[in-house]
Amino acid sequence: MASTLRISLYENSYSVENNTSNVTAVVYIDTTYSWNLYSPSGHIDFSGNYSAGYNFSHGFDKYTTTELARWTFNVTHNADGTGSISASAYFDTAIAEGRIWASASLNLTTIPRASKPSVPKTSYELGEQIPISTNRKSSAFTHTVRWNWAEHQAIIAQNVGASVNWTPPLSMAAYLTDEVSRPCTISVNTYNGNTLVGTETTEFTLKIPESVKPSIPSVIFDDDAGADAVFG
């Protein structure tokens, strides 16, 4: 005689807003012989932080699979959106086999979390409007958007939803002394309520426009020392 205990774990759905997955766990017993049970009991533990007991009375037939118990519950993912669930269970057969055991684990869908910003072009000039898309994963998410350029940084806007426009002022040209362009980084902090979900960035080239670059129309050399007469 032999009987086998099994656990099946299923991910039914996931919530981007709550960073959770809805999971169903089912305990089965596979039997190769028949016998009757009267109020035997079992126990299951999920990832060490949730457990439940169950009772089952049933007459088993040969070569059958019988569902002993079923649970549906929510599992909270890690901050980066990854998640998993493990379970171990036992069942007291109330016959000579005694207590039988099973275990199972399931890697859950990685939930997209922090919004990844983007801009339409790879290069902009000071004074030019730059549309910044947050590409948020949920309408419940808000963002704090910052710029970082030429060793300077500042907040563009807070409580941003899907997008924000930023026009870097011409006065920022003073941050460059020997260059006409530098990479500019836009960082976006994503919030779900008051909880920081994560931070992502995008980068493009930010340039000083031709209209504010200094120019020299002509160059005159004045030889006060008379070097031309001496050296030619």
PDB file of C-alpha atoms in Angstrom:
ATOM      1  CA  MET A   1       0.000   0.000   0.000  1.00  0.00           C
ATOM      2  CA  ALA A   2       1.138   3.538  -0.712  1.00  0.00           C
ATOM      3  CA  SER A   3      -0.266   7.029  -0.767  1.00  0.00           C
ATOM      4  CA  THR A   4       1.377  10.282  -1.818  1.00  0.00           C
ATOM      5  CA  LEU A   5       0.679  13.820  -0.656  1.00  0.00           C
ATOM      6  CA  ARG A   6       1.063  16.679  -3.167  1.00  0.00           C
ATOM      7  CA  ILE A   7       0.781  20.477  -3.078  1.00  0.00           C
ATOM      8  CA  SER A   8      -0.076  22.523  -6.160  1.00  0.00           C
ATOM      9  CA  LEU A   9       0.499  26.294  -6.137  1.00  0.00           C
ATOM     10  CA  TYR A  10      -1.141  28.597  -8.702  1.00  0.00           C
ATOM     11  CA  GLU A  11      -0.755  32.328  -9.298  1.00  0.00           C
ATOM     12  CA  ASN A  12      -4.185  33.655 -10.243  1.00  0.00           C
ATOM     13  CA  SER A  13      -3.378  37.347 -10.748  1.00  0.00           C
ATOM     14  CA  TYR A  14      -1.173  40.162  -9.492  1.00  0.00           C
ATOM     15  CA  SER A  15      -1.695  43.782  -8.446  1.00  0.00           C
ATOM     16  CA  VAL A  16       0.773  46.454  -9.572  1.00  0.00           C
ATOM     17  CA  GLU A  17      -0.754  48.972  -7.145  1.00  0.00           C
ATOM     18  CA  ASN A  18      -0.434  46.711  -4.092  1.00  0.00           C
ATOM     19  CA  ASN A  19       2.668  44.732  -5.178  1.00  0.00           C
ATOM     20  CA  THR A  20       0.866  41.469  -4.397  1.00  0.00           C
ATOM     21  CA  SER A  21      -0.119  38.241  -6.138  1.00  0.00           C
ATOM     22  CA  ASN A  22      -3.269  36.251  -5.577  1.00  0.00           C
ATOM     23  CA  VAL A  23      -2.300  32.600  -5.091  1.00  0.00           C
ATOM     24  CA  THR A  24      -4.208  29.335  -4.667  1.00  0.00           C
ATOM     25  CA  ALA A  25      -2.731  26.334  -2.855  1.00  0.00           C
ATOM     26  CA  VAL A  26      -4.298  22.874  -3.143  1.00  0.00           C
ATOM     27  CA  VAL A  27      -3.344  19.741  -1.193  1.00  0.00           C
ATOM     28  CA  TYR A  28      -3.967  16.419  -2.964  1.00  0.00           C
ATOM     29  CA  ILE A  29      -3.513  12.792  -1.997  1.00  0.00           C
ATOM     30  CA  ASP A  30      -2.835  10.078  -4.581  1.00  0.00           C
ATOM     31  CA  THR A  31      -3.806   6.572  -3.465  1.00  0.00           C
ATOM     32  CA  THR A  32      -3.195   3.122  -4.894  1.00  0.00           C
ATOM     33  CA  TYR A  33      -5.623   1.347  -2.576  1.00  0.00           C
ATOM     34  CA  SER A  34      -8.964   2.003  -0.941  1.00  0.00           C
ATOM     35  CA  TRP A  35      -9.756   2.815   2.664  1.00  0.00           C
ATOM     36  CA  ASN A  36     -12.116   4.945   4.718  1.00  0.00           C
ATOM     37  CA  LEU A  37     -11.116   7.931   6.834  1.00  0.00           C
ATOM     38  CA  TYR A  38     -12.978   9.344   9.799  1.00  0.00           C
ATOM     39  CA  SER A  39     -11.825  12.838  10.844  1.00  0.00           C
ATOM     40  CA  PRO A  40      -8.100  12.585  10.138  1.00  0.00           C
ATOM     41  CA  SER A  41      -6.258  15.900  10.196  1.00  0.00           C
ATOM     42  CA  GLY A  42      -3.492  17.746   8.392  1.00  0.00           C
ATOM     43  CA  HIS A  43      -1.517  20.964   8.530  1.00  0.00           C
ATOM     44  CA  ILE A  44       0.047  23.313   5.967  1.00  0.00           C
ATOM     45  CA  ASP A  45       2.602  26.103   6.346  1.00  0.00           C
ATOM     46  CA  PHE A  46       3.236  28.850   3.775  1.00  0.00           C
ATOM     47  CA  SER A  47       6.728  30.393   3.607  1.00  0.00           C
ATOM     48  CA  GLY A  48       7.042  30.210   7.367  1.00  0.00           C
ATOM     49  CA  ASN A  49       4.642  33.086   8.028  1.00  0.00           C
ATOM     50  CA  TYR A  50       1.165  31.599   7.584  1.00  0.00           C
ATOM     51  CA  SER A  51      -0.216  28.232   8.533  1.00  0.00           C
ATOM     52  CA  ALA A  52      -3.552  26.467   8.653  1.00  0.00           C
ATOM     53  CA  GLY A  53      -4.970  23.155   9.774  1.00  0.00           C
ATOM     54  CA  TYR A  54      -7.599  21.044   8.043  1.00  0.00           C
ATOM     55  CA  ASN A  55      -9.745  17.990   8.676  1.00  0.00           C
ATOM     56  CA  PHE A  56     -10.933  15.515   6.105  1.00  0.00           C
ATOM     57  CA  SER A  57     -13.282  12.514   6.095  1.00  0.00           C
ATOM     58  CA  HIS A  58     -13.556  10.491   2.950  1.00  0.00           C
ATOM     59  CA  GLY A  59     -13.619   7.015   1.489  1.00  0.00           C
ATOM     60  CA  PHE A  60     -10.719   6.574  -0.950  1.00  0.00           C
ATOM     61  CA  ASP A  61     -10.850   4.351  -4.000  1.00  0.00           C
ATOM     62  CA  LYS A  62      -7.931   2.635  -5.687  1.00  0.00           C
ATOM     63  CA  TYR A  63      -5.759   4.744  -7.975  1.00  0.00           C
ATOM     64  CA  THR A  64      -7.504   8.036  -7.315  1.00  0.00           C
ATOM     65  CA  THR A  65      -6.465  11.615  -6.702  1.00  0.00           C
ATOM     66  CA  THR A  66      -8.462  13.422  -4.042  1.00  0.00           C
ATOM     67  CA  GLU A  67      -8.386  17.094  -3.080  1.00  0.00           C
ATOM     68  CA  LEU A  68      -7.959  17.398   0.672  1.00  0.00           C
ATOM     69  CA  ALA A  69      -7.964  21.177   1.127  1.00  0.00           C
ATOM     70  CA  ARG A  70      -7.717  24.466  -0.785  1.00  0.00           C
ATOM     71  CA  TRP A  71      -6.729  28.041   0.146  1.00  0.00           C
ATOM     72  CA  THR A  72      -6.659  31.303  -1.820  1.00  0.00           C
ATOM     73  CA  PHE A  73      -4.740  34.265  -0.423  1.00  0.00           C
ATOM     74  CA  ASN A  74      -2.535  37.265  -1.322  1.00  0.00           C
ATOM     75  CA  VAL A  75       1.263  37.194  -1.225  1.00  0.00           C
ATOM     76  CA  THR A  76       3.248  40.432  -0.863  1.00  0.00           C
ATOM     77  CA  HIS A  77       6.206  40.767  -3.238  1.00  0.00           C
ATOM     78  CA  ASN A  78       9.636  42.172  -2.482  1.00  0.00           C
ATOM     79  CA  ALA A  79      10.310  45.877  -3.022  1.00  0.00           C
ATOM     80  CA  ASP A  80      11.822  45.174  -6.474  1.00  0.00           C
ATOM     81  CA  GLY A  81       8.675  43.330  -7.596  1.00  0.00           C
ATOM     82  CA  THR A  82      10.059  39.782  -7.321  1.00  0.00           C
ATOM     83  CA  GLY A  83       8.174  37.247  -5.252  1.00  0.00           C
ATOM     84  CA  SER A  84       7.860  33.581  -4.397  1.00  0.00           C
ATOM     85  CA  ILE A  85       5.796  31.273  -2.212  1.00  0.00           C
ATOM     86  CA  SER A  86       6.705  27.953  -0.637  1.00  0.00           C
ATOM     87  CA  ALA A  87       4.536  25.515   1.242  1.00  0.00           C
ATOM     88  CA  SER A  88       4.951  22.351   3.271  1.00  0.00           C
ATOM     89  CA  ALA A  89       2.144  20.153   4.502  1.00  0.00           C
ATOM     90  CA  TYR A  90       1.431  16.900   6.254  1.00  0.00           C
ATOM     91  CA  PHE A  91      -1.585  14.625   6.472  1.00  0.00           C
ATOM     92  CA  ASP A  92      -2.326  12.031   9.158  1.00  0.00           C
ATOM     93  CA  THR A  93      -3.769   9.062   7.296  1.00  0.00           C
ATOM     94  CA  ALA A  94      -5.104   7.404  10.481  1.00  0.00           C
ATOM     95  CA  ILE A  95      -3.893   4.045   9.110  1.00  0.00           C
ATOM     96  CA  ALA A  96      -0.579   2.200   9.186  1.00  0.00           C
ATOM     97  CA  GLU A  97       1.095   4.697   6.854  1.00  0.00           C
ATOM     98  CA  GLY A  98       0.796   7.332   9.541  1.00  0.00           C
ATOM     99  CA  ARG A  99       1.779  10.894   8.672  1.00  0.00           C
ATOM    100  CA  ILE A 100       2.781  11.738   5.091  1.00  0.00           C
ATOM    101  CA  TRP A 101       4.471  14.928   3.915  1.00  0.00           C
ATOM    102  CA  ALA A 102       4.742  17.173   0.845  1.00  0.00           C
ATOM    103  CA  SER A 103       6.322  20.481  -0.151  1.00  0.00           C
ATOM    104  CA  ALA A 104       6.217  22.848  -3.124  1.00  0.00           C
ATOM    105  CA  SER A 105       7.407  26.287  -4.207  1.00  0.00           C
ATOM    106  CA  LEU A 106       6.460  28.781  -6.895  1.00  0.00           C
ATOM    107  CA  ASN A 107       8.260  31.811  -8.346  1.00  0.00           C
ATOM    108  CA  LEU A 108       5.710  34.561  -8.898  1.00  0.00           C
ATOM    109  CA  THR A 109       5.494  37.045 -11.751  1.00  0.00           C
ATOM    110  CA  THR A 110       7.918  39.918 -11.290  1.00  0.00           C
ATOM    111  CA  ILE A 111       5.687  42.951 -10.906  1.00  0.00           C
ATOM    112  CA  PRO A 112       6.857  46.079 -12.777  1.00  0.00           C
ATOM    113  CA  ARG A 113       7.483  48.743 -10.204  1.00  0.00           C
ATOM    114  CA  ALA A 114       9.491  51.944 -10.636  1.00  0.00           C
ATOM    115  CA  SER A 115       8.513  54.118 -13.607  1.00  0.00           C
ATOM    116  CA  LYS A 116      11.166  54.358 -16.320  1.00  0.00           C
ATOM    117  CA  PRO A 117      11.348  57.946 -17.702  1.00  0.00           C
ATOM    118  CA  SER A 118      11.919  58.760 -21.360  1.00  0.00           C
ATOM    119  CA  VAL A 119      12.271  61.777 -23.661  1.00  0.00           C
ATOM    120  CA  PRO A 120      11.579  61.863 -27.426  1.00  0.00           C
ATOM    121  CA  LYS A 121      15.052  62.978 -28.587  1.00  0.00           C
ATOM    122  CA  THR A 122      18.678  62.267 -27.725  1.00  0.00           C
ATOM    123  CA  SER A 123      19.748  65.930 -27.757  1.00  0.00           C
ATOM    124  CA  TYR A 124      18.226  69.244 -26.597  1.00  0.00           C
ATOM    125  CA  GLU A 125      19.333  72.858 -26.224  1.00  0.00           C
ATOM    126  CA  LEU A 126      18.948  75.194 -23.269  1.00  0.00           C
ATOM    127  CA  GLY A 127      15.684  77.113 -23.661  1.00  0.00           C
ATOM    128  CA  GLU A 128      14.032  74.220 -25.521  1.00  0.00           C
ATOM    129  CA  GLN A 129      10.996  72.522 -23.967  1.00  0.00           C
ATOM    130  CA  ILE A 130      11.656  68.876 -23.069  1.00  0.00           C
ATOM    131  CA  PRO A 131       8.625  66.572 -22.635  1.00  0.00           C
ATOM    132  CA  ILE A 132       9.372  63.923 -20.002  1.00  0.00           C
ATOM    133  CA  SER A 133       7.189  60.803 -19.852  1.00  0.00           C
ATOM    134  CA  THR A 134       7.227  58.796 -16.626  1.00  0.00           C
ATOM    135  CA  ASN A 135       5.821  55.619 -18.243  1.00  0.00           C
ATOM    136  CA  ARG A 136       4.196  54.774 -14.925  1.00  0.00           C
ATOM    137  CA  LYS A 137       2.903  51.250 -14.332  1.00  0.00           C
ATOM    138  CA  SER A 138      -0.172  52.364 -12.399  1.00  0.00           C
ATOM    139  CA  SER A 139      -2.368  55.465 -12.432  1.00  0.00           C
ATOM    140  CA  ALA A 140      -2.015  55.477  -8.634  1.00  0.00           C
ATOM    141  CA  PHE A 141       1.729  56.213  -8.870  1.00  0.00           C
ATOM    142  CA  THR A 142       3.127  59.748  -8.536  1.00  0.00           C
ATOM    143  CA  HIS A 143       6.669  60.967  -9.111  1.00  0.00           C
ATOM    144  CA  THR A 144       9.351  63.429  -8.143  1.00  0.00           C
ATOM    145  CA  VAL A 145      11.389  64.412 -11.220  1.00  0.00           C
ATOM    146  CA  ARG A 146      14.946  65.836 -11.013  1.00  0.00           C
ATOM    147  CA  TRP A 147      17.663  66.972 -13.417  1.00  0.00           C
ATOM    148  CA  ASN A 148      21.430  66.607 -13.039  1.00  0.00           C
ATOM    149  CA  TRP A 149      23.767  68.482 -15.415  1.00  0.00           C
ATOM    150  CA  ALA A 150      27.313  69.820 -15.184  1.00  0.00           C
ATOM    151  CA  GLU A 151      27.640  68.962 -11.471  1.00  0.00           C
ATOM    152  CA  HIS A 152      24.386  70.789 -10.668  1.00  0.00           C
ATOM    153  CA  GLN A 153      20.962  69.354  -9.892  1.00  0.00           C
ATOM    154  CA  ALA A 154      17.474  70.441  -8.879  1.00  0.00           C
ATOM    155  CA  ILE A 155      13.875  69.246  -8.695  1.00  0.00           C
ATOM    156  CA  ILE A 156      11.800  69.817 -11.825  1.00  0.00           C
ATOM    157  CA  ALA A 157       8.431  68.931 -10.269  1.00  0.00           C
ATOM    158  CA  GLN A 158       6.737  66.836  -7.570  1.00  0.00           C
ATOM    159  CA  ASN A 159       3.494  64.848  -7.580  1.00  0.00           C
ATOM    160  CA  VAL A 160       3.901  64.283 -11.315  1.00  0.00           C
ATOM    161  CA  GLY A 161       1.535  61.827 -12.957  1.00  0.00           C
ATOM    162  CA  ALA A 162       2.082  60.580 -16.505  1.00  0.00           C
ATOM    163  CA  SER A 163       4.333  63.399 -17.797  1.00  0.00           C
ATOM    164  CA  VAL A 164       5.865  66.805 -17.196  1.00  0.00           C
ATOM    165  CA  ASN A 165       7.471  69.441 -19.427  1.00  0.00           C
ATOM    166  CA  TRP A 166      10.799  71.032 -18.511  1.00  0.00           C
ATOM    167  CA  THR A 167      12.480  73.987 -20.185  1.00  0.00           C
ATOM    168  CA  PRO A 168      16.085  74.330 -18.964  1.00  0.00           C
ATOM    169  CA  PRO A 169      16.796  78.089 -18.722  1.00  0.00           C
ATOM    170  CA  LEU A 170      19.549  79.791 -20.720  1.00  0.00           C
ATOM    171  CA  SER A 171      21.118  80.838 -17.424  1.00  0.00           C
ATOM    172  CA  MET A 172      22.323  77.253 -16.988  1.00  0.00           C
ATOM    173  CA  ALA A 173      24.969  78.039 -19.627  1.00  0.00           C
ATOM    174  CA  ALA A 174      27.003  79.540 -16.788  1.00  0.00           C
ATOM    175  CA  TYR A 175      27.573  75.998 -15.470  1.00  0.00           C
ATOM    176  CA  LEU A 176      29.883  75.233 -18.403  1.00  0.00           C
ATOM    177  CA  THR A 177      33.197  77.082 -18.754  1.00  0.00           C
ATOM    178  CA  ASP A 178      35.089  75.089 -21.387  1.00  0.00           C
ATOM    179  CA  GLU A 179      32.396  72.953 -23.048  1.00  0.00           C
ATOM    180  CA  VAL A 180      29.264  73.568 -25.084  1.00  0.00           C
ATOM    181  CA  SER A 181      27.394  70.353 -24.117  1.00  0.00           C
ATOM    182  CA  ARG A 182      27.203  67.735 -21.379  1.00  0.00           C
ATOM    183  CA  PRO A 183      25.066  64.640 -20.698  1.00  0.00           C
ATOM    184  CA  CYS A 184      21.961  65.479 -18.675  1.00  0.00           C
ATOM    185  CA  THR A 185      20.335  62.895 -16.409  1.00  0.00           C
ATOM    186  CA  ILE A 186      16.645  62.898 -15.534  1.00  0.00           C
ATOM    187  CA  SER A 187      15.807  60.828 -12.442  1.00  0.00           C
ATOM    188  CA  VAL A 188      12.299  59.836 -11.422  1.00  0.00           C
ATOM    189  CA  ASN A 189      11.323  58.668  -7.937  1.00  0.00           C
ATOM    190  CA  THR A 190       8.128  56.623  -8.076  1.00  0.00           C
ATOM    191  CA  TYR A 191       5.702  56.720  -5.143  1.00  0.00           C
ATOM    192  CA  ASN A 192       2.657  54.657  -4.278  1.00  0.00           C
ATOM    193  CA  GLY A 193       1.044  57.001  -1.790  1.00  0.00           C
ATOM    194  CA  ASN A 194       3.875  57.933   0.565  1.00  0.00           C
ATOM    195  CA  THR A 195       5.861  54.757  -0.152  1.00  0.00           C
ATOM    196  CA  LEU A 196       8.899  55.007  -2.425  1.00  0.00           C
ATOM    197  CA  VAL A 197       8.630  52.268  -5.059  1.00  0.00           C
ATOM    198  CA  GLY A 198      11.981  52.923  -6.729  1.00  0.00           C
ATOM    199  CA  THR A 199      14.093  55.265  -8.854  1.00  0.00           C
ATOM    200  CA  GLU A 200      14.902  55.098 -12.577  1.00  0.00           C
ATOM    201  CA  THR A 201      16.790  57.468 -14.898  1.00  0.00           C
ATOM    202  CA  THR A 202      17.204  58.488 -18.522  1.00  0.00           C
ATOM    203  CA  GLU A 203      19.968  60.489 -20.182  1.00  0.00           C
ATOM    204  CA  PHE A 204      20.320  62.829 -23.165  1.00  0.00           C
ATOM    205  CA  THR A 205      22.732  65.540 -24.360  1.00  0.00           C
ATOM    206  CA  LEU A 206      21.984  69.100 -23.256  1.00  0.00           C
ATOM    207  CA  LYS A 207      23.724  71.841 -25.286  1.00  0.00           C
ATOM    208  CA  ILE A 208      24.285  75.567 -25.131  1.00  0.00           C
ATOM    209  CA  PRO A 209      22.560  77.084 -28.198  1.00  0.00           C
ATOM    210  CA  GLU A 210      24.528  79.003 -30.813  1.00  0.00           C
ATOM    211  CA  SER A 211      22.658  82.187 -29.926  1.00  0.00           C
ATOM    212  CA  VAL A 212      24.411  82.504 -26.551  1.00  0.00           C
ATOM    213  CA  LYS A 213      27.885  81.300 -27.499  1.00  0.00           C
ATOM    214  CA  PRO A 214      30.542  84.088 -27.486  1.00  0.00           C
ATOM    215  CA  SER A 215      32.098  84.964 -30.835  1.00  0.00           C
ATOM    216  CA  ILE A 216      35.165  86.949 -32.008  1.00  0.00           C
ATOM    217  CA  PRO A 217      34.592  88.781 -35.313  1.00  0.00           C
ATOM    218  CA  SER A 218      38.296  89.550 -35.896  1.00  0.00           C
ATOM    219  CA  VAL A 219      41.743  89.338 -34.281  1.00  0.00           C
ATOM    220  CA  ILE A 220      44.385  92.137 -34.284  1.00  0.00           C
ATOM    221  CA  PHE A 221      47.944  91.671 -33.051  1.00  0.00           C
ATOM    222  CA  ASP A 222      49.674  94.854 -31.802  1.00  0.00           C
ATOM    223  CA  ASP A 223      53.476  94.630 -31.614  1.00  0.00           C
ATOM    224  CA  ASP A 224      54.350  97.129 -28.878  1.00  0.00           C
ATOM    225  CA  ALA A 225      57.730  95.479 -28.194  1.00  0.00           C
ATOM    226  CA  GLY A 226      59.021  95.791 -31.762  1.00  0.00           C
ATOM    227  CA  ALA A 227      59.486  92.041 -32.130  1.00  0.00           C
ATOM    228  CA  ASP A 228      58.617  92.218 -35.785  1.00  0.00           C
ATOM    229  CA  ALA A 229      61.572  94.509 -36.497  1.00  0.00           C
ATOM    230  CA  VAL A 230      63.957  92.266 -34.542  1.00  0.00           C
ATOM    231  CA  PHE A 231      62.788  88.822 -35.681  1.00  0.00           C
ATOM    232  CA  GLY A 232      60.876  89.531 -38.855  1.00  0.00           C
TER     233      GLY A 232
END
